[in-house]
XYZ file of C-alpha atoms in Angstrom:
670
model
C -34.622 -89.931 -21.363
C -35.810 -86.334 -21.370
C -38.387 -85.596 -24.011
C -36.970 -83.675 -26.931
C -38.256 -82.541 -30.265
C -36.192 -82.569 -33.391
C -36.635 -80.266 -36.316
C -34.330 -80.111 -39.331
C -33.152 -76.578 -40.055
C -30.524 -75.013 -42.236
C -27.259 -74.713 -40.345
C -27.067 -71.065 -41.341
C -30.243 -70.432 -39.347
C -28.553 -71.349 -36.048
C -28.451 -67.852 -34.622
C -28.203 -66.690 -31.041
C -31.524 -66.284 -29.274
C -33.327 -66.473 -25.974
C -35.456 -69.534 -26.639
C -34.431 -72.893 -25.224
C -33.379 -74.234 -28.596
C -30.059 -76.027 -28.594
C -28.423 -76.643 -31.943
C -26.532 -79.843 -32.602
C -24.151 -80.024 -35.507
C -23.299 -83.538 -36.592
C -20.336 -83.700 -38.954
C -20.557 -86.276 -41.743
C -16.776 -86.432 -42.022
C -16.114 -87.644 -38.493
C -15.442 -91.339 -38.180
C -13.148 -91.382 -35.208
C -15.516 -93.025 -32.742
C -15.103 -96.783 -32.678
C -18.598 -97.695 -31.568
C -18.902 -101.296 -30.513
C -22.641 -101.661 -30.607
C -23.213 -103.034 -34.073
C -22.889 -99.769 -35.978
C -20.379 -100.164 -38.831
C -17.016 -98.444 -38.400
C -16.837 -95.027 -39.994
C -20.568 -94.382 -39.669
C -21.386 -91.315 -37.635
C -23.898 -91.255 -34.786
C -27.236 -89.547 -35.275
C -29.641 -88.657 -32.485
C -31.548 -91.919 -32.049
C -35.362 -91.843 -32.035
C -36.889 -91.916 -28.561
C -40.369 -91.832 -27.101
C -41.247 -88.222 -26.287
C -39.474 -86.552 -29.205
C -41.581 -83.774 -30.720
C -41.487 -82.201 -34.186
C -42.974 -79.023 -35.579
C -44.567 -80.867 -38.522
C -45.026 -84.261 -40.145
C -42.463 -83.317 -42.808
C -39.897 -82.512 -40.132
C -40.517 -85.861 -38.466
C -40.189 -87.748 -41.730
C -37.088 -85.752 -42.612
C -35.485 -86.586 -39.277
C -36.269 -90.323 -39.427
C -35.028 -90.503 -43.020
C -31.752 -88.833 -42.038
C -31.390 -91.252 -39.150
C -32.160 -94.197 -41.449
C -29.620 -93.007 -43.987
C -26.892 -92.970 -41.361
C -27.855 -96.360 -39.955
C -28.111 -97.966 -43.391
C -31.780 -98.668 -44.069
C -34.661 -97.128 -46.012
C -37.893 -95.681 -44.630
C -41.435 -96.118 -45.851
C -44.802 -95.039 -44.496
C -46.633 -98.045 -43.109
C -49.827 -96.300 -41.970
C -51.318 -92.827 -41.860
C -54.459 -91.587 -40.108
C -56.526 -88.589 -41.161
C -59.307 -86.718 -39.401
C -62.794 -87.585 -40.604
C -63.951 -85.459 -43.551
C -60.557 -83.794 -43.636
C -57.155 -84.235 -45.223
C -55.456 -83.256 -41.960
C -53.159 -86.038 -40.843
C -53.064 -86.820 -37.102
C -51.070 -90.037 -36.882
C -48.549 -92.134 -38.776
C -46.222 -95.117 -38.548
C -42.851 -94.955 -40.293
C -41.023 -98.245 -40.651
C -37.986 -99.902 -42.146
C -38.480 -100.785 -45.810
C -37.802 -104.414 -44.851
C -40.874 -104.484 -42.614
C -43.516 -107.126 -43.436
C -43.401 -109.696 -46.250
C -44.352 -109.768 -49.925
C -47.819 -110.843 -50.878
C -48.012 -114.420 -52.134
C -48.891 -113.402 -55.706
C -45.758 -111.242 -55.852
C -43.305 -113.807 -54.515
C -42.361 -115.256 -57.902
C -41.378 -111.932 -59.404
C -37.732 -111.615 -60.418
C -37.083 -108.627 -58.116
C -34.816 -109.527 -55.198
C -36.677 -110.121 -51.935
C -35.901 -107.407 -49.355
C -38.769 -107.870 -46.896
C -37.678 -109.682 -43.735
C -40.455 -108.765 -41.310
C -38.159 -106.160 -39.730
C -39.700 -104.734 -36.512
C -37.948 -101.319 -36.657
C -40.544 -98.562 -36.618
C -41.541 -95.135 -35.313
C -45.149 -94.315 -34.370
C -46.154 -90.675 -33.912
C -49.228 -88.533 -33.508
C -50.287 -84.914 -33.067
C -50.522 -83.713 -29.454
C -52.192 -80.709 -27.853
C -49.245 -78.461 -28.695
C -49.932 -79.147 -32.407
C -46.545 -80.808 -32.679
C -45.898 -84.397 -33.691
C -44.837 -86.577 -30.770
C -43.163 -89.976 -30.974
C -45.263 -92.406 -28.915
C -43.599 -95.705 -29.779
C -40.173 -96.674 -31.112
C -38.481 -99.934 -32.045
C -34.803 -99.541 -32.921
C -33.831 -103.186 -33.510
C -33.559 -104.620 -37.027
C -33.571 -108.321 -37.941
C -31.297 -107.887 -40.959
C -27.890 -106.460 -41.767
C -27.768 -102.717 -42.234
C -26.408 -101.515 -45.559
C -24.290 -98.529 -46.521
C -25.732 -95.016 -46.541
C -28.945 -94.945 -48.548
C -30.183 -91.903 -50.391
C -33.330 -93.209 -52.071
C -35.480 -92.178 -49.130
C -34.881 -88.558 -50.076
C -37.136 -89.027 -53.085
C -40.136 -89.477 -50.818
C -39.565 -86.272 -48.882
C -41.738 -83.219 -49.320
C -40.397 -80.155 -51.106
C -39.657 -78.281 -47.881
C -37.836 -81.215 -46.331
C -35.801 -81.804 -49.514
C -34.713 -78.192 -49.536
C -33.605 -78.401 -45.915
C -31.617 -81.551 -46.508
C -30.075 -80.356 -49.767
C -29.027 -77.024 -48.327
C -26.950 -78.790 -45.705
C -25.551 -81.525 -47.919
C -23.270 -79.057 -49.683
C -21.210 -78.660 -46.528
C -21.842 -82.216 -45.367
C -23.232 -80.855 -42.108
C -26.753 -81.320 -40.862
C -28.121 -79.255 -38.025
C -30.668 -80.755 -35.705
C -32.736 -78.366 -33.595
C -33.668 -79.789 -30.226
C -36.555 -78.649 -28.050
C -36.936 -79.739 -24.447
C -40.617 -80.632 -24.202
C -41.106 -79.520 -20.599
C -39.777 -75.991 -21.145
C -40.160 -73.989 -24.324
C -38.674 -70.625 -23.359
C -36.315 -71.171 -20.445
C -33.662 -68.899 -21.845
C -30.974 -71.243 -23.146
C -28.490 -69.772 -25.595
C -29.602 -70.877 -29.018
C -26.149 -70.734 -30.567
C -24.800 -73.910 -29.010
C -23.359 -76.147 -31.691
C -23.135 -79.712 -30.458
C -21.525 -82.977 -31.403
C -20.040 -86.033 -29.761
C -16.500 -86.143 -31.079
C -13.297 -87.677 -29.755
C -11.317 -84.586 -28.897
C -7.597 -84.195 -28.725
C -5.943 -82.032 -26.130
C -7.645 -78.704 -25.578
C -4.366 -76.919 -25.065
C -4.744 -75.443 -28.542
C -8.492 -74.920 -28.264
C -9.559 -72.892 -25.261
C -13.226 -73.190 -26.191
C -13.498 -76.969 -26.217
C -13.700 -79.579 -23.490
C -10.406 -81.318 -22.797
C -11.125 -84.951 -23.643
C -8.562 -87.706 -23.696
C -8.704 -90.824 -25.807
C -11.810 -92.809 -24.949
C -13.574 -89.979 -23.087
C -16.056 -89.227 -25.874
C -16.785 -92.939 -26.155
C -17.355 -93.058 -22.384
C -19.815 -90.157 -22.597
C -21.624 -91.794 -25.503
C -21.837 -95.161 -23.706
C -23.062 -93.436 -20.557
C -25.838 -91.632 -22.442
C -26.889 -94.855 -24.164
C -27.022 -96.634 -20.815
C -29.078 -93.846 -19.291
C -31.507 -93.958 -22.222
C -32.209 -97.602 -21.442
C -32.270 -97.460 -17.636
C -33.125 -93.873 -16.655
C -36.315 -92.711 -18.413
C -36.325 -89.200 -16.935
C -32.634 -88.574 -17.602
C -31.891 -85.093 -18.978
C -28.833 -83.785 -20.785
C -27.696 -80.922 -22.984
C -24.476 -80.386 -24.912
C -22.812 -77.241 -26.202
C -20.419 -77.342 -29.174
C -18.033 -74.797 -30.553
C -17.956 -73.695 -34.191
C -15.683 -76.607 -35.098
C -18.205 -79.142 -33.866
C -16.254 -80.113 -30.736
C -17.785 -80.470 -27.283
C -17.442 -77.260 -25.316
C -19.746 -77.897 -22.352
C -21.903 -80.790 -21.179
C -24.759 -80.827 -18.627
C -26.752 -83.777 -17.302
C -29.178 -84.742 -14.532
C -30.241 -88.285 -13.647
C -33.863 -89.134 -12.848
C -33.491 -89.129 -9.049
C -31.624 -85.831 -9.031
C -34.308 -84.339 -11.260
C -36.966 -85.452 -8.829
C -34.938 -84.050 -5.916
C -34.680 -80.667 -7.629
C -38.457 -80.405 -7.366
C -38.181 -80.569 -3.584
C -34.791 -79.204 -2.588
C -33.671 -76.495 -5.017
C -34.681 -73.625 -2.726
C -31.026 -73.279 -1.722
C -28.207 -74.645 -3.873
C -24.446 -74.792 -3.575
C -22.483 -74.474 -6.823
C -19.431 -76.628 -6.254
C -16.769 -75.708 -8.812
C -13.859 -77.023 -6.734
C -12.834 -79.550 -9.372
C -12.795 -76.928 -12.125
C -11.078 -74.137 -10.195
C -8.432 -76.473 -8.719
C -7.573 -77.907 -12.153
C -8.732 -81.464 -11.527
C -8.599 -83.983 -14.374
C -12.371 -83.624 -14.704
C -13.623 -79.999 -15.053
C -16.739 -80.704 -13.013
C -19.306 -78.282 -11.606
C -21.970 -79.800 -9.343
C -25.331 -78.367 -8.247
C -25.845 -79.523 -4.652
C -28.806 -79.032 -2.334
C -29.747 -80.412 1.059
C -32.615 -82.826 1.661
C -35.058 -83.140 4.570
C -32.454 -85.064 6.586
C -29.808 -82.378 6.122
C -27.910 -84.665 3.733
C -26.314 -83.316 0.550
C -28.340 -84.133 -2.558
C -27.155 -83.817 -6.147
C -29.273 -81.615 -8.433
C -27.193 -81.710 -11.609
C -23.661 -81.823 -13.039
C -21.724 -80.099 -15.767
C -18.367 -80.427 -17.508
C -16.990 -77.087 -18.694
C -14.207 -76.174 -21.074
C -13.088 -73.319 -18.866
C -13.852 -70.826 -16.120
C -15.468 -68.208 -18.328
C -18.662 -66.225 -17.981
C -19.922 -67.788 -21.209
C -19.404 -71.353 -19.986
C -21.047 -70.695 -16.632
C -23.924 -68.837 -18.264
C -24.592 -71.751 -20.619
C -24.471 -74.213 -17.713
C -26.890 -72.227 -15.559
C -29.347 -71.829 -18.414
C -29.164 -75.577 -19.037
C -29.976 -76.234 -15.374
C -32.784 -73.671 -15.500
C -34.218 -75.493 -18.492
C -34.196 -78.766 -16.568
C -35.987 -77.236 -13.565
C -38.751 -75.658 -15.667
C -37.417 -72.167 -15.073
C -37.398 -72.381 -11.270
C -35.003 -69.891 -9.648
C -33.445 -70.908 -6.298
C -34.021 -68.566 -3.389
C -30.330 -68.619 -2.467
C -27.226 -69.642 -4.402
C -23.978 -70.320 -2.547
C -20.698 -70.450 -4.421
C -16.988 -69.875 -4.180
C -15.930 -66.236 -4.164
C -15.410 -65.666 -7.870
C -16.189 -62.581 -9.982
C -16.821 -64.679 -13.105
C -19.348 -66.836 -11.260
C -20.907 -63.746 -9.740
C -21.432 -62.197 -13.172
C -22.973 -65.361 -14.673
C -25.295 -65.896 -11.702
C -26.483 -62.286 -11.836
C -27.344 -62.716 -15.521
C -29.144 -66.067 -15.342
C -30.598 -65.960 -11.802
C -31.539 -62.308 -11.229
C -34.239 -63.310 -8.719
C -31.868 -65.343 -6.543
C -29.707 -64.140 -3.658
C -26.051 -64.942 -4.330
C -23.771 -65.515 -1.348
C -20.151 -66.628 -1.069
C -19.296 -69.799 0.825
C -17.717 -68.846 4.147
C -16.146 -72.284 4.549
C -14.360 -71.909 1.195
C -13.060 -68.491 2.216
C -11.792 -69.705 5.592
C -10.192 -72.720 3.910
C -8.026 -70.333 1.891
C -6.745 -68.467 4.944
C -3.579 -70.599 5.387
C -2.737 -70.186 1.685
C -3.369 -66.436 1.599
C -2.081 -65.424 5.038
C 0.245 -68.283 6.006
C 3.357 -66.353 5.003
C 2.570 -63.377 7.214
C 4.376 -62.693 10.425
C 2.181 -63.458 13.470
C -0.016 -65.682 11.291
C -1.548 -67.568 14.233
C -2.563 -64.361 15.973
C -3.949 -62.894 12.731
C -5.988 -66.020 12.064
C -7.340 -65.920 15.611
C -8.366 -62.264 15.256
C -9.992 -62.971 11.888
C -12.059 -65.843 13.303
C -13.168 -63.667 16.204
C -14.386 -60.939 13.836
C -16.147 -63.412 11.531
C -17.807 -65.772 13.993
C -18.447 -63.664 17.095
C -19.699 -60.349 15.713
C -23.455 -59.971 16.197
C -23.783 -56.535 14.583
C -22.094 -54.955 11.542
C -20.470 -52.356 13.798
C -18.862 -55.124 15.866
C -17.472 -56.827 12.745
C -16.071 -53.618 11.266
C -14.487 -52.612 14.568
C -12.866 -56.032 15.035
C -11.625 -56.040 11.425
C -10.205 -52.528 11.747
C -8.364 -53.475 14.932
C -6.901 -56.573 13.235
C -5.452 -54.811 10.189
C -4.118 -51.892 12.215
C -2.640 -53.982 15.031
C -0.816 -56.356 12.669
C -0.003 -53.781 9.971
C -1.766 -55.626 7.154
C -3.985 -52.840 5.818
C -2.357 -53.149 2.382
C -2.855 -56.904 2.062
C -4.635 -57.292 -1.294
C -6.636 -60.438 -0.480
C -7.898 -59.070 2.846
C -8.777 -55.730 1.281
C -10.827 -57.408 -1.475
C -12.427 -59.692 1.089
C -13.524 -56.745 3.196
C -15.031 -55.014 0.160
C -17.146 -58.134 -0.463
C -18.084 -58.578 3.216
C -21.829 -58.231 2.576
C -21.647 -61.395 0.440
C -20.004 -63.753 2.958
C -19.733 -62.433 6.537
C -22.543 -63.973 8.680
C -23.338 -60.673 10.360
C -24.527 -59.268 7.006
C -26.477 -62.353 5.916
C -29.105 -62.591 8.638
C -31.965 -61.967 6.227
C -30.796 -64.696 3.836
C -32.394 -68.150 3.927
C -29.772 -70.922 3.875
C -31.896 -73.990 4.722
C -29.129 -75.549 6.779
C -26.371 -74.848 4.248
C -24.888 -71.940 6.178
C -21.441 -72.255 7.737
C -21.838 -69.509 10.314
C -20.103 -71.421 13.130
C -16.410 -72.315 13.466
C -15.514 -75.668 11.923
C -18.619 -75.946 9.737
C -18.051 -76.847 6.087
C -20.072 -77.504 2.954
C -19.181 -81.082 2.116
C -18.641 -81.819 -1.558
C -21.072 -84.426 -2.871
C -18.279 -86.431 -4.495
C -15.890 -86.455 -1.517
C -13.939 -89.745 -1.411
C -15.026 -90.554 -4.969
C -12.892 -88.147 -6.965
C -9.238 -87.165 -6.623
C -7.206 -84.759 -8.691
C -6.155 -87.353 -11.283
C -9.475 -89.226 -11.627
C -10.123 -89.637 -15.387
C -13.521 -88.950 -16.900
C -14.219 -92.601 -17.747
C -13.620 -93.614 -14.125
C -15.654 -90.688 -12.816
C -18.764 -91.683 -14.792
C -18.679 -95.071 -13.053
C -18.029 -93.524 -9.638
C -20.777 -90.991 -10.294
C -23.360 -93.765 -10.355
C -21.857 -95.424 -7.272
C -21.965 -92.130 -5.370
C -25.592 -91.558 -6.327
C -26.582 -95.067 -5.308
C -24.878 -94.660 -1.933
C -26.434 -91.254 -1.253
C -29.910 -92.390 -2.311
C -29.625 -95.478 -0.122
C -28.672 -93.278 2.835
C -31.720 -91.097 2.208
C -34.092 -94.060 1.952
C -32.714 -95.610 5.153
C -33.028 -92.243 6.915
C -36.654 -92.021 5.723
C -37.404 -95.453 7.165
C -35.600 -94.672 10.419
C -37.471 -91.374 10.844
C -40.816 -92.943 10.063
C -40.536 -96.094 12.152
C -38.778 -94.953 15.331
C -39.239 -92.251 17.931
C -36.256 -90.235 19.201
C -35.300 -90.300 22.853
C -36.390 -87.157 24.699
C -33.723 -85.549 26.888
C -35.709 -82.775 28.594
C -39.207 -82.061 29.821
C -39.521 -79.069 27.483
C -42.764 -78.980 25.504
C -40.907 -77.747 22.417
C -38.851 -80.923 22.281
C -41.935 -83.121 22.566
C -43.781 -81.085 19.925
C -41.163 -81.521 17.193
C -40.090 -85.066 18.065
C -42.983 -86.368 15.965
C -42.594 -83.812 13.157
C -38.946 -83.464 12.176
C -36.804 -86.152 10.584
C -34.464 -87.757 13.115
C -31.294 -85.979 12.025
C -32.851 -82.509 11.967
C -34.578 -83.200 15.261
C -31.198 -84.037 16.850
C -29.905 -80.643 15.779
C -32.964 -78.892 17.170
C -32.795 -81.014 20.313
C -29.336 -79.606 20.999
C -30.824 -76.098 21.029
C -33.431 -77.232 23.547
C -30.738 -78.722 25.785
C -28.657 -75.547 25.560
C -31.589 -73.507 26.870
C -30.189 -74.456 30.263
C -26.982 -72.536 29.512
C -29.126 -69.392 29.157
C -29.518 -68.217 32.728
C -31.288 -64.868 32.363
C -34.138 -63.545 30.202
C -35.056 -59.921 30.820
C -37.179 -57.344 29.031
C -35.152 -54.394 27.720
C -37.773 -52.122 26.144
C -40.921 -52.011 24.050
C -41.283 -50.666 20.501
C -44.979 -50.734 19.618
C -46.130 -54.364 19.470
C -42.516 -55.592 19.600
C -40.850 -56.364 22.917
C -37.047 -56.640 22.968
C -35.587 -59.164 25.401
C -32.010 -59.774 26.486
C -30.929 -63.392 26.940
C -27.622 -64.096 28.684
C -25.770 -67.297 27.797
C -22.641 -68.933 29.150
C -20.479 -69.921 26.174
C -17.100 -71.585 25.876
C -14.434 -68.975 25.206
C -10.686 -68.969 24.783
C -8.674 -71.581 26.670
C -11.929 -73.402 27.499
C -13.027 -70.601 29.782
C -16.706 -69.822 30.204
C -17.804 -66.411 28.993
C -21.140 -64.623 29.200
C -22.616 -63.295 25.957
C -25.739 -61.198 25.458
C -28.312 -61.936 22.734
C -31.167 -59.611 21.846
C -34.452 -61.273 20.878
C -37.431 -59.456 19.323
C -40.857 -60.834 20.212
C -44.280 -59.889 18.851
C -46.976 -61.821 20.677
C -49.856 -60.678 18.453
C -48.101 -61.761 15.255
C -46.531 -64.829 16.894
C -43.103 -63.683 15.704
C -39.768 -64.168 17.395
C -36.344 -63.274 16.048
C -32.924 -63.599 17.619
C -29.898 -61.558 16.692
C -27.948 -64.789 16.096
C -30.334 -65.558 13.174
C -30.203 -69.306 13.722
C -33.577 -69.759 12.038
C -32.484 -68.248 8.711
C -29.113 -69.983 8.824
C -30.214 -73.470 9.887
C -33.999 -73.591 9.578
C -35.027 -74.002 13.222
C -35.285 -71.739 16.273
C -32.295 -71.135 18.513
C -32.003 -71.565 22.284
C -32.378 -67.805 22.816
C -35.671 -67.553 20.923
C -36.949 -70.657 22.725
C -36.118 -69.033 26.065
C -38.155 -65.952 25.146
C -41.126 -68.074 24.045
C -40.904 -70.049 27.272
C -40.569 -66.843 29.311
C -43.824 -65.575 27.767
C -45.714 -68.775 28.536
C -45.782 -70.102 24.948
C -45.887 -73.917 24.991
C -45.830 -74.631 21.255
C -43.559 -73.268 18.559
C -45.580 -71.207 16.030
C -46.150 -73.068 12.760
C -44.256 -70.457 10.724
C -41.070 -71.626 12.465
C -41.588 -75.296 11.635
C -40.275 -75.522 8.087
C -42.065 -78.161 5.982
C -38.750 -79.123 4.315
C -37.603 -80.759 7.595
C -40.747 -82.840 8.101
C -40.748 -86.634 7.866
C -43.490 -86.652 5.238
C -42.255 -83.613 3.309
C -41.856 -85.361 -0.047
C -45.284 -86.948 0.227
C -47.098 -83.705 1.046
C -45.044 -81.223 -0.957
C -46.151 -80.167 -4.445
C -43.030 -78.813 -6.176
C -43.254 -75.249 -7.445
C -43.341 -74.791 -11.189
C -41.006 -72.404 -12.921
C -41.854 -68.854 -13.769
C -40.638 -66.333 -16.271
C -40.553 -67.645 -19.808
C -41.088 -71.297 -18.934
C -44.247 -72.767 -20.418
C -45.527 -75.586 -18.224
C -48.874 -77.163 -19.047
C -51.248 -78.715 -16.553
C -50.473 -82.169 -17.946
C -46.760 -81.646 -17.402
C -47.388 -80.637 -13.789
C -49.388 -83.825 -13.269
C -46.672 -85.898 -14.895
C -43.944 -84.363 -12.716
C -45.860 -84.946 -9.497
C -46.843 -88.510 -10.434
C -43.280 -89.295 -11.428
C -41.851 -88.050 -8.134
C -44.475 -89.939 -6.150
C -43.806 -93.143 -8.061
C -40.066 -92.714 -7.594
C -40.492 -92.688 -3.816
C -42.228 -96.071 -4.041
C -39.476 -97.396 -6.309
C -36.688 -96.241 -3.979
C -38.177 -98.035 -0.998
C -39.406 -100.956 -3.080
C -35.874 -102.182 -3.755
C -34.817 -102.448 -0.119
C -35.877 -106.084 0.191
C -37.885 -108.752 -1.599
C -40.876 -108.070 0.641
C -40.708 -104.344 -0.110
C -40.493 -105.179 -3.816
C -43.579 -107.404 -3.743
C -45.668 -104.810 -1.909
C -44.561 -102.007 -4.258
C -45.254 -104.088 -7.364
C -48.709 -105.044 -6.131
C -49.465 -101.402 -5.342
C -48.500 -100.355 -8.864
C -50.666 -103.060 -10.407
C -53.639 -102.066 -8.267
C -53.140 -98.384 -9.101
C -52.973 -99.107 -12.819
C -56.161 -101.165 -12.601
C -57.966 -98.319 -10.822
C -56.754 -95.798 -13.419
C -58.070 -98.047 -16.187
C -61.432 -98.162 -14.422
C -61.583 -94.364 -14.502
C -60.940 -94.479 -18.250
C -63.803 -96.958 -18.750
C -66.179 -94.773 -16.740
C -65.362 -91.783 -18.946
C -66.133 -93.816 -22.050
């Protein structure tokens, strides 16, 4: 699970701020969750101790563990404490269940009832570089029955801790302040009150997540399962003032690792939320080095409001250590646009063309001459190479068909710089553009979720979808690494990239090489300083399957090794187009310049790439950077190590050898 730190604070101190604090309110009165994991009925859940939790002080740590113990039904005592030499400064401690150990022999015959059972439950913590107390070892299991709520432990608390606990006991609400250890100031709204509560219908509560019976239990069970099986799992919750879930964000370990490689361009898929699906899901989707969709995070929102989207984006930003994507693609939505502008001011926001074109039948289907209008619209969108061409084609369409007053078309034209390909040629899409007819951005959960899929079923299908997608990526990695693609031409460009690109991306580039033969003329138009402008003529398939000739201007700077085509294939898809290749070939260039071979398409990209760390307010230490890189590297071995028994044996042996070598380094230092 994601490292968190817990610090008891007065609930009245939960004010709005720009730190990444998230406030969780846990209501003592709630007893509506029927937890079937050994916790007595009617007892509320408290954030369970976990390795990686961090506290501002020893008192806060003791306060937290005592509160947890009270809810679970056991007492806490200090088993050990460690102090710095010649100082009273404490640097380590072990808190344990009061039933830990056994009585000394000389005390056995005393009349007091025996309560020691050798209980293993404990929490070990120590001070770390940040001067906070970190939990380094936890045992949750007890070997005895847990009693009712116990208050005696409060007597052992320090004055400050007592005051914090007493101030909240009047209202029977405790507030737990959570820090995400990897990011201290990522800009998450600090006024998010959180709980896990079985919610009734949200029809009367617009600011709470619509949960049906059993949904809260399903979320709780899912989080417990992830805590046991997914050590780098990350989640955040947002509660309303009544302590009900408003928004929920989570990222599994593999998706977190993928965000370190593939969050340069993301697609915000809010289809399920905007189309009123049973699950109000928003997914963060990227594309990997094979051109496959990869999940980078998920959220459940209570509604399509700027506040909900803003909270979700800040939660994702927290998870990615403050890293802003270069480009964000989303549905055309003013609310989304406002939230993205607030949270991701450094990112370019563009509307999904495929989503817009998908709405054409709905928005224009009732118009007279619909087929002709749709045809004219597609011609303006997909064939215009310059803004003037697009505006002229659009003007002809609305005048010819008398639709100048159509509200949807008028609003669409006003937003043209956000979605029309002709205006987006300077935007990097990393293969997620849909600038050609028929191209779509596939939803990550296609075939897994329908409109009536309940939340409990989705959480199961979520894991199945991830397993399937990750398996596809691993198999594509193996295929790219262990086989060579068949060459279809004698072009040096094809040979050059056949050993560099992954197989799927190479196939896409290979098509551009093949289509060089449809370009029958490359001529120099004029020279502007060091830049030479060429005209490339291409035979393309037009209406009624008739061949047409189209002209493409290509700018070439030999000294700077730069080439740019007016079709902007490189920015849209991440590799050079047939027209640019023709100009390079015309000028005697036999190898594509390195600046046009994007590392993200290379076979060994994940092995060579060091993910960028966040900027802005995110505080990322050197140790955290090392941890992130080591974790991602180890995860690659794990993913391929489960393919077969032989893979497993090799991976396990490699881990054992690596650990032995690391231990040797430690001995040398000593």
